[in-house]
Amino acid sequence: MTTAADIDHLIARVALGDRSAFSKLYDATSAKLFGVALRVLNNTASAEDVLQETFMKIWRHADRYASNGMSPMTWLITIARNTAIDRLRATKQTSDIVDVEDRVAASGPTPEQSAVAGSEAKRIVGCLDQLPDDRRAAVRGAYLQGESYADLAAQFDVPLNTMRTWLRRSLLALRECMTQ
C-alpha cells in the first residue's frame, strides 16, 4: 500500500521529470482519480479521457505542488475533479446549443396554420368568383400581380378614379363576403 508520504515523494520526483516515478504515481492513484472523474461525468469514456488529461496536467505542473501538510491525494483529486467539471461544462454548453436548436420554431407555417391558410384561400377564391369579371380581373391585377391603378385603368379603358372606385368597392364586397 502506498502512503501519503510515498505519493508526496513520487510527485516531487515527477516534478524533476522522472518517468519511472510518474508511472508509479499513475499505478498508485489512477483508480481513485478515475472514480472521481466517473462520479462527476457519469460516463466511462469521458472519465477515461479526463483521467488522461489529469495525468498530463500532473506531469506538466508537478513542480507547483507544495507539501504544506495537506494530503497529496487532495491535490491530485482536485486536479481530476476540476478537469472533469471543465469537461462537463464544455459538453453541457454544446448540448444546450443543440437543445435550443431543437426547440426553436421552424420558420415556416405550422400544419395548423397551413390548413387555415388553405381554407381561407378557398374562401377568398369563392368570394372573388362572386365579383363581376372585370372587377375580379382588376383586383387580381392590383393585389396579386402588382399592377398600378393607372395601368389597370388603361387596360380596362376607364378613368383612373373609376378604377379606384372599382377596387375600393370590390375590396368592401370581398370583406363582406369573408365575414359571412
Short mmCIF file of N, CA and C in Angstrom, two decimals:
data_model
loop_
_atom_site.label_atom_id
_atom_site.label_comp_id
_atom_site.label_asym_id
_atom_site.label_seq_id
_atom_site.Cartn_x
_atom_site.Cartn_y
_atom_site.Cartn_z
N MET A 1 0.85 -1.19 0.00
CA MET A 1 0.00 0.00 0.00
C MET A 1 0.89 1.24 0.00
N THR A 2 0.46 2.23 -0.81
CA THR A 2 1.22 3.47 -0.94
C THR A 2 0.70 4.47 0.08
N THR A 3 1.61 5.06 0.83
CA THR A 3 1.23 6.03 1.86
C THR A 3 1.24 7.44 1.27
N ALA A 4 0.72 8.39 2.04
CA ALA A 4 0.72 9.78 1.62
C ALA A 4 2.14 10.28 1.42
N ALA A 5 3.05 9.82 2.28
CA ALA A 5 4.46 10.24 2.14
C ALA A 5 5.06 9.70 0.85
N ASP A 6 4.66 8.45 0.46
CA ASP A 6 5.16 7.87 -0.79
C ASP A 6 4.67 8.69 -1.99
N ILE A 7 3.38 9.06 -1.96
CA ILE A 7 2.81 9.85 -3.05
C ILE A 7 3.46 11.23 -3.09
N ASP A 8 3.69 11.80 -1.95
CA ASP A 8 4.36 13.10 -1.86
C ASP A 8 5.74 13.01 -2.52
N HIS A 9 6.49 11.94 -2.20
CA HIS A 9 7.82 11.73 -2.75
C HIS A 9 7.75 11.52 -4.27
N LEU A 10 6.75 10.74 -4.74
CA LEU A 10 6.60 10.49 -6.18
C LEU A 10 6.31 11.79 -6.93
N ILE A 11 5.46 12.64 -6.37
CA ILE A 11 5.15 13.92 -7.02
C ILE A 11 6.42 14.77 -7.12
N ALA A 12 7.23 14.76 -6.08
CA ALA A 12 8.48 15.53 -6.09
C ALA A 12 9.41 15.01 -7.18
N ARG A 13 9.47 13.70 -7.37
CA ARG A 13 10.32 13.12 -8.42
C ARG A 13 9.74 13.41 -9.80
N VAL A 14 8.40 13.40 -9.93
CA VAL A 14 7.76 13.74 -11.21
C VAL A 14 8.09 15.17 -11.59
N ALA A 15 8.16 16.06 -10.60
CA ALA A 15 8.50 17.46 -10.84
C ALA A 15 9.89 17.59 -11.45
N LEU A 16 10.73 16.61 -11.20
CA LEU A 16 12.08 16.60 -11.75
C LEU A 16 12.15 15.89 -13.10
N GLY A 17 10.99 15.40 -13.57
CA GLY A 17 10.94 14.74 -14.87
C GLY A 17 11.21 13.25 -14.83
N ASP A 18 11.07 12.62 -13.69
CA ASP A 18 11.33 11.19 -13.52
C ASP A 18 10.14 10.38 -14.06
N ARG A 19 10.35 9.72 -15.19
CA ARG A 19 9.28 8.94 -15.82
C ARG A 19 8.91 7.71 -15.00
N SER A 20 9.85 7.12 -14.38
CA SER A 20 9.59 5.94 -13.55
C SER A 20 8.69 6.31 -12.37
N ALA A 21 8.97 7.47 -11.75
CA ALA A 21 8.13 7.95 -10.64
C ALA A 21 6.73 8.27 -11.15
N PHE A 22 6.64 8.80 -12.35
CA PHE A 22 5.33 9.11 -12.93
C PHE A 22 4.52 7.84 -13.12
N SER A 23 5.17 6.79 -13.63
CA SER A 23 4.50 5.51 -13.83
C SER A 23 4.02 4.94 -12.50
N LYS A 24 4.85 5.03 -11.48
CA LYS A 24 4.46 4.53 -10.15
C LYS A 24 3.32 5.36 -9.56
N LEU A 25 3.37 6.69 -9.77
CA LEU A 25 2.29 7.56 -9.29
C LEU A 25 0.98 7.20 -9.98
N TYR A 26 1.06 6.94 -11.28
CA TYR A 26 -0.13 6.54 -12.04
C TYR A 26 -0.70 5.24 -11.47
N ASP A 27 0.16 4.25 -11.28
CA ASP A 27 -0.30 2.96 -10.75
C ASP A 27 -0.94 3.11 -9.37
N ALA A 28 -0.38 3.99 -8.56
CA ALA A 28 -0.85 4.15 -7.19
C ALA A 28 -2.15 4.95 -7.08
N THR A 29 -2.40 5.87 -8.02
CA THR A 29 -3.52 6.81 -7.84
C THR A 29 -4.57 6.79 -8.95
N SER A 30 -4.31 6.14 -10.06
CA SER A 30 -5.22 6.24 -11.21
C SER A 30 -6.62 5.71 -10.90
N ALA A 31 -6.74 4.63 -10.14
CA ALA A 31 -8.08 4.08 -9.83
C ALA A 31 -8.91 5.09 -9.05
N LYS A 32 -8.31 5.72 -8.06
CA LYS A 32 -9.03 6.71 -7.24
C LYS A 32 -9.42 7.92 -8.10
N LEU A 33 -8.49 8.41 -8.92
CA LEU A 33 -8.77 9.59 -9.74
C LEU A 33 -9.80 9.28 -10.83
N PHE A 34 -9.76 8.05 -11.35
CA PHE A 34 -10.77 7.64 -12.32
C PHE A 34 -12.15 7.64 -11.66
N GLY A 35 -12.23 7.16 -10.43
CA GLY A 35 -13.50 7.16 -9.70
C GLY A 35 -14.05 8.56 -9.49
N VAL A 36 -13.16 9.51 -9.20
CA VAL A 36 -13.58 10.90 -9.04
C VAL A 36 -14.18 11.42 -10.34
N ALA A 37 -13.46 11.19 -11.45
CA ALA A 37 -13.92 11.67 -12.76
C ALA A 37 -15.24 10.99 -13.15
N LEU A 38 -15.35 9.71 -12.88
CA LEU A 38 -16.57 8.98 -13.21
C LEU A 38 -17.77 9.48 -12.42
N ARG A 39 -17.55 9.81 -11.14
CA ARG A 39 -18.65 10.35 -10.32
C ARG A 39 -19.15 11.68 -10.89
N VAL A 40 -18.25 12.51 -11.37
CA VAL A 40 -18.65 13.82 -11.89
C VAL A 40 -19.33 13.68 -13.25
N LEU A 41 -18.76 12.84 -14.12
CA LEU A 41 -19.24 12.77 -15.50
C LEU A 41 -20.30 11.71 -15.75
N ASN A 42 -20.28 10.65 -14.96
CA ASN A 42 -21.24 9.55 -15.12
C ASN A 42 -21.16 8.94 -16.52
N ASN A 43 -19.93 8.91 -17.08
CA ASN A 43 -19.71 8.35 -18.41
C ASN A 43 -18.29 7.79 -18.44
N THR A 44 -18.16 6.49 -18.66
CA THR A 44 -16.86 5.83 -18.58
C THR A 44 -15.86 6.39 -19.60
N ALA A 45 -16.28 6.54 -20.85
CA ALA A 45 -15.36 7.03 -21.88
C ALA A 45 -14.86 8.44 -21.55
N SER A 46 -15.76 9.31 -21.13
CA SER A 46 -15.36 10.67 -20.77
C SER A 46 -14.45 10.67 -19.55
N ALA A 47 -14.74 9.80 -18.59
CA ALA A 47 -13.90 9.71 -17.38
C ALA A 47 -12.49 9.24 -17.75
N GLU A 48 -12.39 8.32 -18.70
CA GLU A 48 -11.06 7.86 -19.15
C GLU A 48 -10.29 9.00 -19.80
N ASP A 49 -10.97 9.78 -20.61
CA ASP A 49 -10.32 10.94 -21.24
C ASP A 49 -9.86 11.94 -20.19
N VAL A 50 -10.71 12.18 -19.21
CA VAL A 50 -10.37 13.13 -18.14
C VAL A 50 -9.20 12.61 -17.33
N LEU A 51 -9.14 11.30 -17.09
CA LEU A 51 -8.02 10.72 -16.35
C LEU A 51 -6.71 10.97 -17.10
N GLN A 52 -6.73 10.76 -18.41
CA GLN A 52 -5.52 11.01 -19.20
C GLN A 52 -5.13 12.49 -19.14
N GLU A 53 -6.11 13.35 -19.29
CA GLU A 53 -5.84 14.79 -19.22
C GLU A 53 -5.34 15.20 -17.83
N THR A 54 -5.87 14.56 -16.80
CA THR A 54 -5.43 14.84 -15.43
C THR A 54 -3.95 14.51 -15.26
N PHE A 55 -3.55 13.35 -15.75
CA PHE A 55 -2.15 12.97 -15.59
C PHE A 55 -1.23 13.81 -16.47
N MET A 56 -1.74 14.30 -17.58
CA MET A 56 -0.93 15.25 -18.38
C MET A 56 -0.70 16.53 -17.58
N LYS A 57 -1.74 16.99 -16.89
CA LYS A 57 -1.60 18.19 -16.06
C LYS A 57 -0.65 17.94 -14.89
N ILE A 58 -0.75 16.77 -14.30
CA ILE A 58 0.15 16.43 -13.18
C ILE A 58 1.60 16.44 -13.67
N TRP A 59 1.84 15.85 -14.83
CA TRP A 59 3.20 15.82 -15.38
C TRP A 59 3.73 17.24 -15.62
N ARG A 60 2.89 18.09 -16.19
CA ARG A 60 3.32 19.46 -16.52
C ARG A 60 3.45 20.34 -15.28
N HIS A 61 2.63 20.11 -14.25
CA HIS A 61 2.56 21.05 -13.13
C HIS A 61 2.97 20.45 -11.78
N ALA A 62 3.66 19.33 -11.79
CA ALA A 62 4.08 18.71 -10.52
C ALA A 62 4.97 19.64 -9.71
N ASP A 63 5.68 20.53 -10.39
CA ASP A 63 6.56 21.45 -9.67
C ASP A 63 5.76 22.49 -8.87
N ARG A 64 4.47 22.61 -9.14
CA ARG A 64 3.63 23.57 -8.41
C ARG A 64 3.12 23.00 -7.08
N TYR A 65 3.23 21.68 -6.94
CA TYR A 65 2.74 21.06 -5.71
C TYR A 65 3.66 21.44 -4.56
N ALA A 66 3.03 21.91 -3.50
CA ALA A 66 3.79 22.26 -2.31
C ALA A 66 3.30 21.41 -1.15
N SER A 67 4.17 20.65 -0.58
CA SER A 67 3.80 19.80 0.55
C SER A 67 3.69 20.69 1.78
N ASN A 68 2.47 21.12 2.06
CA ASN A 68 2.26 22.05 3.19
C ASN A 68 1.38 21.42 4.26
N GLY A 69 1.52 20.13 4.42
CA GLY A 69 0.72 19.45 5.43
C GLY A 69 -0.57 18.90 4.86
N MET A 70 -0.94 19.36 3.66
CA MET A 70 -2.15 18.87 3.01
C MET A 70 -1.82 17.52 2.36
N SER A 71 -2.77 16.64 2.32
CA SER A 71 -2.57 15.33 1.70
C SER A 71 -2.27 15.50 0.21
N PRO A 72 -1.29 14.79 -0.32
CA PRO A 72 -1.01 14.89 -1.74
C PRO A 72 -2.18 14.38 -2.59
N MET A 73 -2.95 13.44 -2.02
CA MET A 73 -4.13 12.95 -2.75
C MET A 73 -5.16 14.06 -2.93
N THR A 74 -5.24 14.98 -1.99
CA THR A 74 -6.17 16.10 -2.11
C THR A 74 -5.82 16.93 -3.34
N TRP A 75 -4.52 17.17 -3.54
CA TRP A 75 -4.06 17.93 -4.70
C TRP A 75 -4.40 17.20 -5.99
N LEU A 76 -4.14 15.90 -6.03
CA LEU A 76 -4.42 15.10 -7.23
C LEU A 76 -5.92 15.02 -7.51
N ILE A 77 -6.70 14.81 -6.46
CA ILE A 77 -8.16 14.72 -6.62
C ILE A 77 -8.72 16.05 -7.09
N THR A 78 -8.18 17.14 -6.59
CA THR A 78 -8.65 18.47 -7.03
C THR A 78 -8.41 18.66 -8.52
N ILE A 79 -7.25 18.24 -8.99
CA ILE A 79 -6.95 18.35 -10.42
C ILE A 79 -7.94 17.50 -11.23
N ALA A 80 -8.15 16.26 -10.80
CA ALA A 80 -9.07 15.37 -11.51
C ALA A 80 -10.50 15.92 -11.50
N ARG A 81 -10.93 16.37 -10.35
CA ARG A 81 -12.30 16.89 -10.21
C ARG A 81 -12.50 18.13 -11.08
N ASN A 82 -11.55 19.07 -11.02
CA ASN A 82 -11.68 20.30 -11.82
C ASN A 82 -11.64 20.00 -13.31
N THR A 83 -10.81 19.06 -13.71
CA THR A 83 -10.74 18.67 -15.13
C THR A 83 -12.06 18.06 -15.56
N ALA A 84 -12.65 17.22 -14.73
CA ALA A 84 -13.94 16.60 -15.04
C ALA A 84 -15.05 17.65 -15.11
N ILE A 85 -15.03 18.60 -14.20
CA ILE A 85 -16.05 19.66 -14.22
C ILE A 85 -15.89 20.51 -15.47
N ASP A 86 -14.67 20.81 -15.85
CA ASP A 86 -14.44 21.57 -17.09
C ASP A 86 -15.00 20.81 -18.29
N ARG A 87 -14.78 19.50 -18.32
CA ARG A 87 -15.30 18.68 -19.42
C ARG A 87 -16.82 18.69 -19.41
N LEU A 88 -17.40 18.58 -18.24
CA LEU A 88 -18.86 18.59 -18.10
C LEU A 88 -19.44 19.91 -18.59
N ARG A 89 -18.81 21.01 -18.22
CA ARG A 89 -19.28 22.32 -18.67
C ARG A 89 -19.18 22.46 -20.18
N ALA A 90 -18.09 21.98 -20.75
CA ALA A 90 -17.90 22.09 -22.20
C ALA A 90 -18.95 21.29 -22.95
N THR A 91 -19.25 20.07 -22.48
CA THR A 91 -20.26 19.26 -23.17
C THR A 91 -21.66 19.79 -22.89
N LYS A 92 -21.88 20.38 -21.72
CA LYS A 92 -23.20 20.94 -21.41
C LYS A 92 -23.50 22.12 -22.32
N GLN A 93 -22.51 22.98 -22.57
CA GLN A 93 -22.73 24.12 -23.45
C GLN A 93 -23.07 23.64 -24.85
N THR A 94 -22.38 22.61 -25.33
CA THR A 94 -22.66 22.07 -26.65
C THR A 94 -24.06 21.49 -26.70
N SER A 95 -24.45 20.73 -25.67
CA SER A 95 -25.78 20.14 -25.67
C SER A 95 -26.85 21.20 -25.50
N ASP A 96 -26.56 22.29 -24.77
CA ASP A 96 -27.53 23.38 -24.64
C ASP A 96 -27.81 23.99 -25.99
N ILE A 97 -26.78 24.14 -26.81
CA ILE A 97 -26.96 24.70 -28.14
C ILE A 97 -27.83 23.78 -28.97
N VAL A 98 -27.58 22.49 -28.91
CA VAL A 98 -28.38 21.52 -29.65
C VAL A 98 -29.82 21.56 -29.16
N ASP A 99 -30.03 21.63 -27.82
CA ASP A 99 -31.38 21.69 -27.27
C ASP A 99 -32.12 22.92 -27.76
N VAL A 100 -31.44 24.05 -27.81
CA VAL A 100 -32.07 25.28 -28.28
C VAL A 100 -32.45 25.14 -29.74
N GLU A 101 -31.58 24.57 -30.54
CA GLU A 101 -31.90 24.37 -31.95
C GLU A 101 -33.13 23.50 -32.12
N ASP A 102 -33.27 22.48 -31.24
CA ASP A 102 -34.43 21.61 -31.32
C ASP A 102 -35.71 22.32 -30.91
N ARG A 103 -35.60 23.31 -30.02
CA ARG A 103 -36.79 23.99 -29.51
C ARG A 103 -37.18 25.21 -30.32
N VAL A 104 -36.30 25.73 -31.16
CA VAL A 104 -36.61 26.91 -31.94
C VAL A 104 -37.64 26.52 -33.00
N ALA A 105 -38.66 27.32 -33.13
CA ALA A 105 -39.72 27.02 -34.08
C ALA A 105 -39.20 27.13 -35.51
N ALA A 106 -39.72 26.28 -36.36
CA ALA A 106 -39.37 26.34 -37.78
C ALA A 106 -39.87 27.66 -38.34
N SER A 107 -39.20 28.13 -39.37
CA SER A 107 -39.54 29.44 -39.90
C SER A 107 -40.85 29.42 -40.70
N GLY A 108 -41.27 28.28 -41.20
CA GLY A 108 -42.49 28.20 -41.99
C GLY A 108 -43.72 28.09 -41.12
N PRO A 109 -44.87 28.05 -41.77
CA PRO A 109 -46.12 27.92 -41.01
C PRO A 109 -46.25 26.54 -40.39
N THR A 110 -46.99 26.47 -39.30
CA THR A 110 -47.26 25.18 -38.67
C THR A 110 -48.31 24.46 -39.51
N PRO A 111 -48.48 23.16 -39.30
CA PRO A 111 -49.51 22.44 -40.06
C PRO A 111 -50.90 23.05 -39.87
N GLU A 112 -51.20 23.51 -38.65
CA GLU A 112 -52.50 24.13 -38.39
C GLU A 112 -52.63 25.42 -39.19
N GLN A 113 -51.56 26.24 -39.20
CA GLN A 113 -51.60 27.49 -39.96
C GLN A 113 -51.75 27.22 -41.45
N SER A 114 -51.11 26.17 -41.94
CA SER A 114 -51.23 25.81 -43.36
C SER A 114 -52.65 25.40 -43.70
N ALA A 115 -53.27 24.63 -42.81
CA ALA A 115 -54.65 24.20 -43.05
C ALA A 115 -55.60 25.39 -43.04
N VAL A 116 -55.41 26.30 -42.09
CA VAL A 116 -56.26 27.50 -42.02
C VAL A 116 -56.05 28.36 -43.26
N ALA A 117 -54.79 28.53 -43.66
CA ALA A 117 -54.50 29.35 -44.84
C ALA A 117 -55.12 28.74 -46.09
N GLY A 118 -55.07 27.41 -46.20
CA GLY A 118 -55.68 26.74 -47.35
C GLY A 118 -57.19 26.96 -47.38
N SER A 119 -57.81 26.87 -46.21
CA SER A 119 -59.25 27.09 -46.11
C SER A 119 -59.61 28.54 -46.46
N GLU A 120 -58.81 29.48 -45.94
CA GLU A 120 -59.04 30.90 -46.23
C GLU A 120 -58.86 31.18 -47.72
N ALA A 121 -57.86 30.55 -48.33
CA ALA A 121 -57.62 30.76 -49.76
C ALA A 121 -58.83 30.31 -50.57
N LYS A 122 -59.42 29.19 -50.19
CA LYS A 122 -60.62 28.71 -50.89
C LYS A 122 -61.77 29.70 -50.73
N ARG A 123 -61.91 30.26 -49.53
CA ARG A 123 -62.99 31.23 -49.29
C ARG A 123 -62.76 32.49 -50.12
N ILE A 124 -61.52 32.95 -50.19
CA ILE A 124 -61.22 34.17 -50.96
C ILE A 124 -61.51 33.93 -52.44
N VAL A 125 -61.10 32.77 -52.94
CA VAL A 125 -61.36 32.46 -54.36
C VAL A 125 -62.87 32.43 -54.60
N GLY A 126 -63.63 31.83 -53.66
CA GLY A 126 -65.09 31.79 -53.79
C GLY A 126 -65.68 33.19 -53.79
N CYS A 127 -65.16 34.07 -52.92
CA CYS A 127 -65.65 35.44 -52.87
C CYS A 127 -65.26 36.22 -54.13
N LEU A 128 -64.05 35.99 -54.62
CA LEU A 128 -63.62 36.66 -55.86
C LEU A 128 -64.52 36.24 -57.03
N ASP A 129 -64.94 34.98 -57.05
CA ASP A 129 -65.80 34.49 -58.14
C ASP A 129 -67.16 35.17 -58.14
N GLN A 130 -67.57 35.77 -57.01
CA GLN A 130 -68.85 36.45 -56.93
C GLN A 130 -68.79 37.85 -57.54
N LEU A 131 -67.58 38.36 -57.74
CA LEU A 131 -67.42 39.70 -58.34
C LEU A 131 -67.64 39.61 -59.84
N PRO A 132 -68.06 40.70 -60.47
CA PRO A 132 -68.13 40.73 -61.94
C PRO A 132 -66.74 40.48 -62.53
N ASP A 133 -66.69 39.93 -63.73
CA ASP A 133 -65.42 39.53 -64.35
C ASP A 133 -64.40 40.67 -64.41
N ASP A 134 -64.81 41.88 -64.84
CA ASP A 134 -63.85 42.96 -64.96
C ASP A 134 -63.33 43.42 -63.59
N ARG A 135 -64.19 43.41 -62.57
CA ARG A 135 -63.76 43.80 -61.22
C ARG A 135 -62.80 42.75 -60.63
N ARG A 136 -63.13 41.47 -60.86
CA ARG A 136 -62.27 40.38 -60.39
C ARG A 136 -60.89 40.48 -61.03
N ALA A 137 -60.84 40.73 -62.31
CA ALA A 137 -59.56 40.85 -63.02
C ALA A 137 -58.78 42.06 -62.52
N ALA A 138 -59.48 43.16 -62.22
CA ALA A 138 -58.81 44.37 -61.72
C ALA A 138 -58.22 44.12 -60.32
N VAL A 139 -58.97 43.43 -59.44
CA VAL A 139 -58.48 43.13 -58.09
C VAL A 139 -57.25 42.22 -58.18
N ARG A 140 -57.33 41.19 -59.02
CA ARG A 140 -56.17 40.29 -59.17
C ARG A 140 -54.97 41.04 -59.75
N GLY A 141 -55.22 41.92 -60.70
CA GLY A 141 -54.12 42.70 -61.30
C GLY A 141 -53.47 43.61 -60.27
N ALA A 142 -54.29 44.28 -59.46
CA ALA A 142 -53.74 45.24 -58.49
C ALA A 142 -53.08 44.55 -57.31
N TYR A 143 -53.73 43.53 -56.75
CA TYR A 143 -53.27 42.98 -55.48
C TYR A 143 -52.51 41.67 -55.58
N LEU A 144 -52.60 40.99 -56.70
CA LEU A 144 -51.84 39.75 -56.85
C LEU A 144 -50.69 39.90 -57.85
N GLN A 145 -50.86 40.76 -58.82
CA GLN A 145 -49.82 40.92 -59.84
C GLN A 145 -49.07 42.24 -59.72
N GLY A 146 -49.53 43.11 -58.81
CA GLY A 146 -48.81 44.35 -58.54
C GLY A 146 -48.93 45.43 -59.60
N GLU A 147 -49.96 45.38 -60.40
CA GLU A 147 -50.13 46.41 -61.44
C GLU A 147 -50.61 47.71 -60.79
N SER A 148 -50.24 48.83 -61.39
CA SER A 148 -50.66 50.13 -60.84
C SER A 148 -52.10 50.43 -61.25
N TYR A 149 -52.71 51.33 -60.48
CA TYR A 149 -54.07 51.74 -60.81
C TYR A 149 -54.12 52.35 -62.21
N ALA A 150 -53.13 53.13 -62.56
CA ALA A 150 -53.09 53.78 -63.89
C ALA A 150 -53.02 52.72 -64.99
N ASP A 151 -52.18 51.69 -64.81
CA ASP A 151 -52.08 50.63 -65.82
C ASP A 151 -53.41 49.89 -65.96
N LEU A 152 -54.04 49.62 -64.81
CA LEU A 152 -55.33 48.93 -64.87
C LEU A 152 -56.40 49.79 -65.53
N ALA A 153 -56.39 51.09 -65.23
CA ALA A 153 -57.36 51.99 -65.86
C ALA A 153 -57.17 51.98 -67.38
N ALA A 154 -55.94 52.00 -67.82
CA ALA A 154 -55.67 51.97 -69.26
C ALA A 154 -56.09 50.62 -69.85
N GLN A 155 -55.80 49.56 -69.15
CA GLN A 155 -56.11 48.21 -69.63
C GLN A 155 -57.63 48.02 -69.79
N PHE A 156 -58.42 48.55 -68.84
CA PHE A 156 -59.87 48.39 -68.89
C PHE A 156 -60.57 49.57 -69.56
N ASP A 157 -59.77 50.53 -70.01
CA ASP A 157 -60.29 51.70 -70.73
C ASP A 157 -61.35 52.44 -69.91
N VAL A 158 -60.96 52.74 -68.64
CA VAL A 158 -61.82 53.51 -67.74
C VAL A 158 -60.96 54.61 -67.12
N PRO A 159 -61.58 55.70 -66.64
CA PRO A 159 -60.81 56.75 -65.98
C PRO A 159 -60.15 56.21 -64.69
N LEU A 160 -59.07 56.84 -64.29
CA LEU A 160 -58.31 56.42 -63.11
C LEU A 160 -59.19 56.40 -61.86
N ASN A 161 -60.01 57.45 -61.66
CA ASN A 161 -60.88 57.50 -60.49
C ASN A 161 -61.91 56.38 -60.51
N THR A 162 -62.36 55.99 -61.67
CA THR A 162 -63.31 54.87 -61.79
C THR A 162 -62.63 53.58 -61.35
N MET A 163 -61.36 53.40 -61.76
CA MET A 163 -60.62 52.19 -61.36
C MET A 163 -60.46 52.17 -59.84
N ARG A 164 -60.14 53.29 -59.26
CA ARG A 164 -60.01 53.36 -57.80
C ARG A 164 -61.33 52.98 -57.13
N THR A 165 -62.45 53.46 -57.66
CA THR A 165 -63.76 53.14 -57.11
C THR A 165 -64.05 51.65 -57.25
N TRP A 166 -63.74 51.07 -58.43
CA TRP A 166 -63.94 49.63 -58.63
C TRP A 166 -63.18 48.82 -57.57
N LEU A 167 -61.93 49.17 -57.39
CA LEU A 167 -61.09 48.41 -56.46
C LEU A 167 -61.57 48.57 -55.01
N ARG A 168 -61.92 49.82 -54.63
CA ARG A 168 -62.39 50.05 -53.27
C ARG A 168 -63.68 49.29 -53.02
N ARG A 169 -64.64 49.36 -53.95
CA ARG A 169 -65.91 48.68 -53.77
C ARG A 169 -65.74 47.16 -53.82
N SER A 170 -64.82 46.70 -54.64
CA SER A 170 -64.55 45.25 -54.72
C SER A 170 -63.97 44.73 -53.42
N LEU A 171 -63.05 45.49 -52.82
CA LEU A 171 -62.48 45.09 -51.53
C LEU A 171 -63.54 45.08 -50.44
N LEU A 172 -64.43 46.07 -50.45
CA LEU A 172 -65.53 46.08 -49.48
C LEU A 172 -66.42 44.86 -49.66
N ALA A 173 -66.71 44.50 -50.92
CA ALA A 173 -67.55 43.32 -51.20
C ALA A 173 -66.84 42.04 -50.74
N LEU A 174 -65.50 41.97 -50.96
CA LEU A 174 -64.74 40.80 -50.52
C LEU A 174 -64.74 40.69 -48.98
N ARG A 175 -64.57 41.81 -48.33
CA ARG A 175 -64.58 41.79 -46.86
C ARG A 175 -65.94 41.34 -46.35
N GLU A 176 -67.00 41.84 -46.94
CA GLU A 176 -68.35 41.45 -46.55
C GLU A 176 -68.56 39.94 -46.76
N CYS A 177 -68.09 39.46 -47.88
CA CYS A 177 -68.23 38.02 -48.20
C CYS A 177 -67.44 37.17 -47.22
N MET A 178 -66.25 37.61 -46.83
CA MET A 178 -65.37 36.84 -45.94
C MET A 178 -65.93 36.80 -44.50
N THR A 179 -66.71 37.79 -44.12
CA THR A 179 -67.25 37.79 -42.75
C THR A 179 -68.47 36.90 -42.63
N GLN A 180 -69.02 36.47 -43.70
CA GLN A 180 -70.21 35.61 -43.65
C GLN A 180 -69.85 34.18 -43.36
#
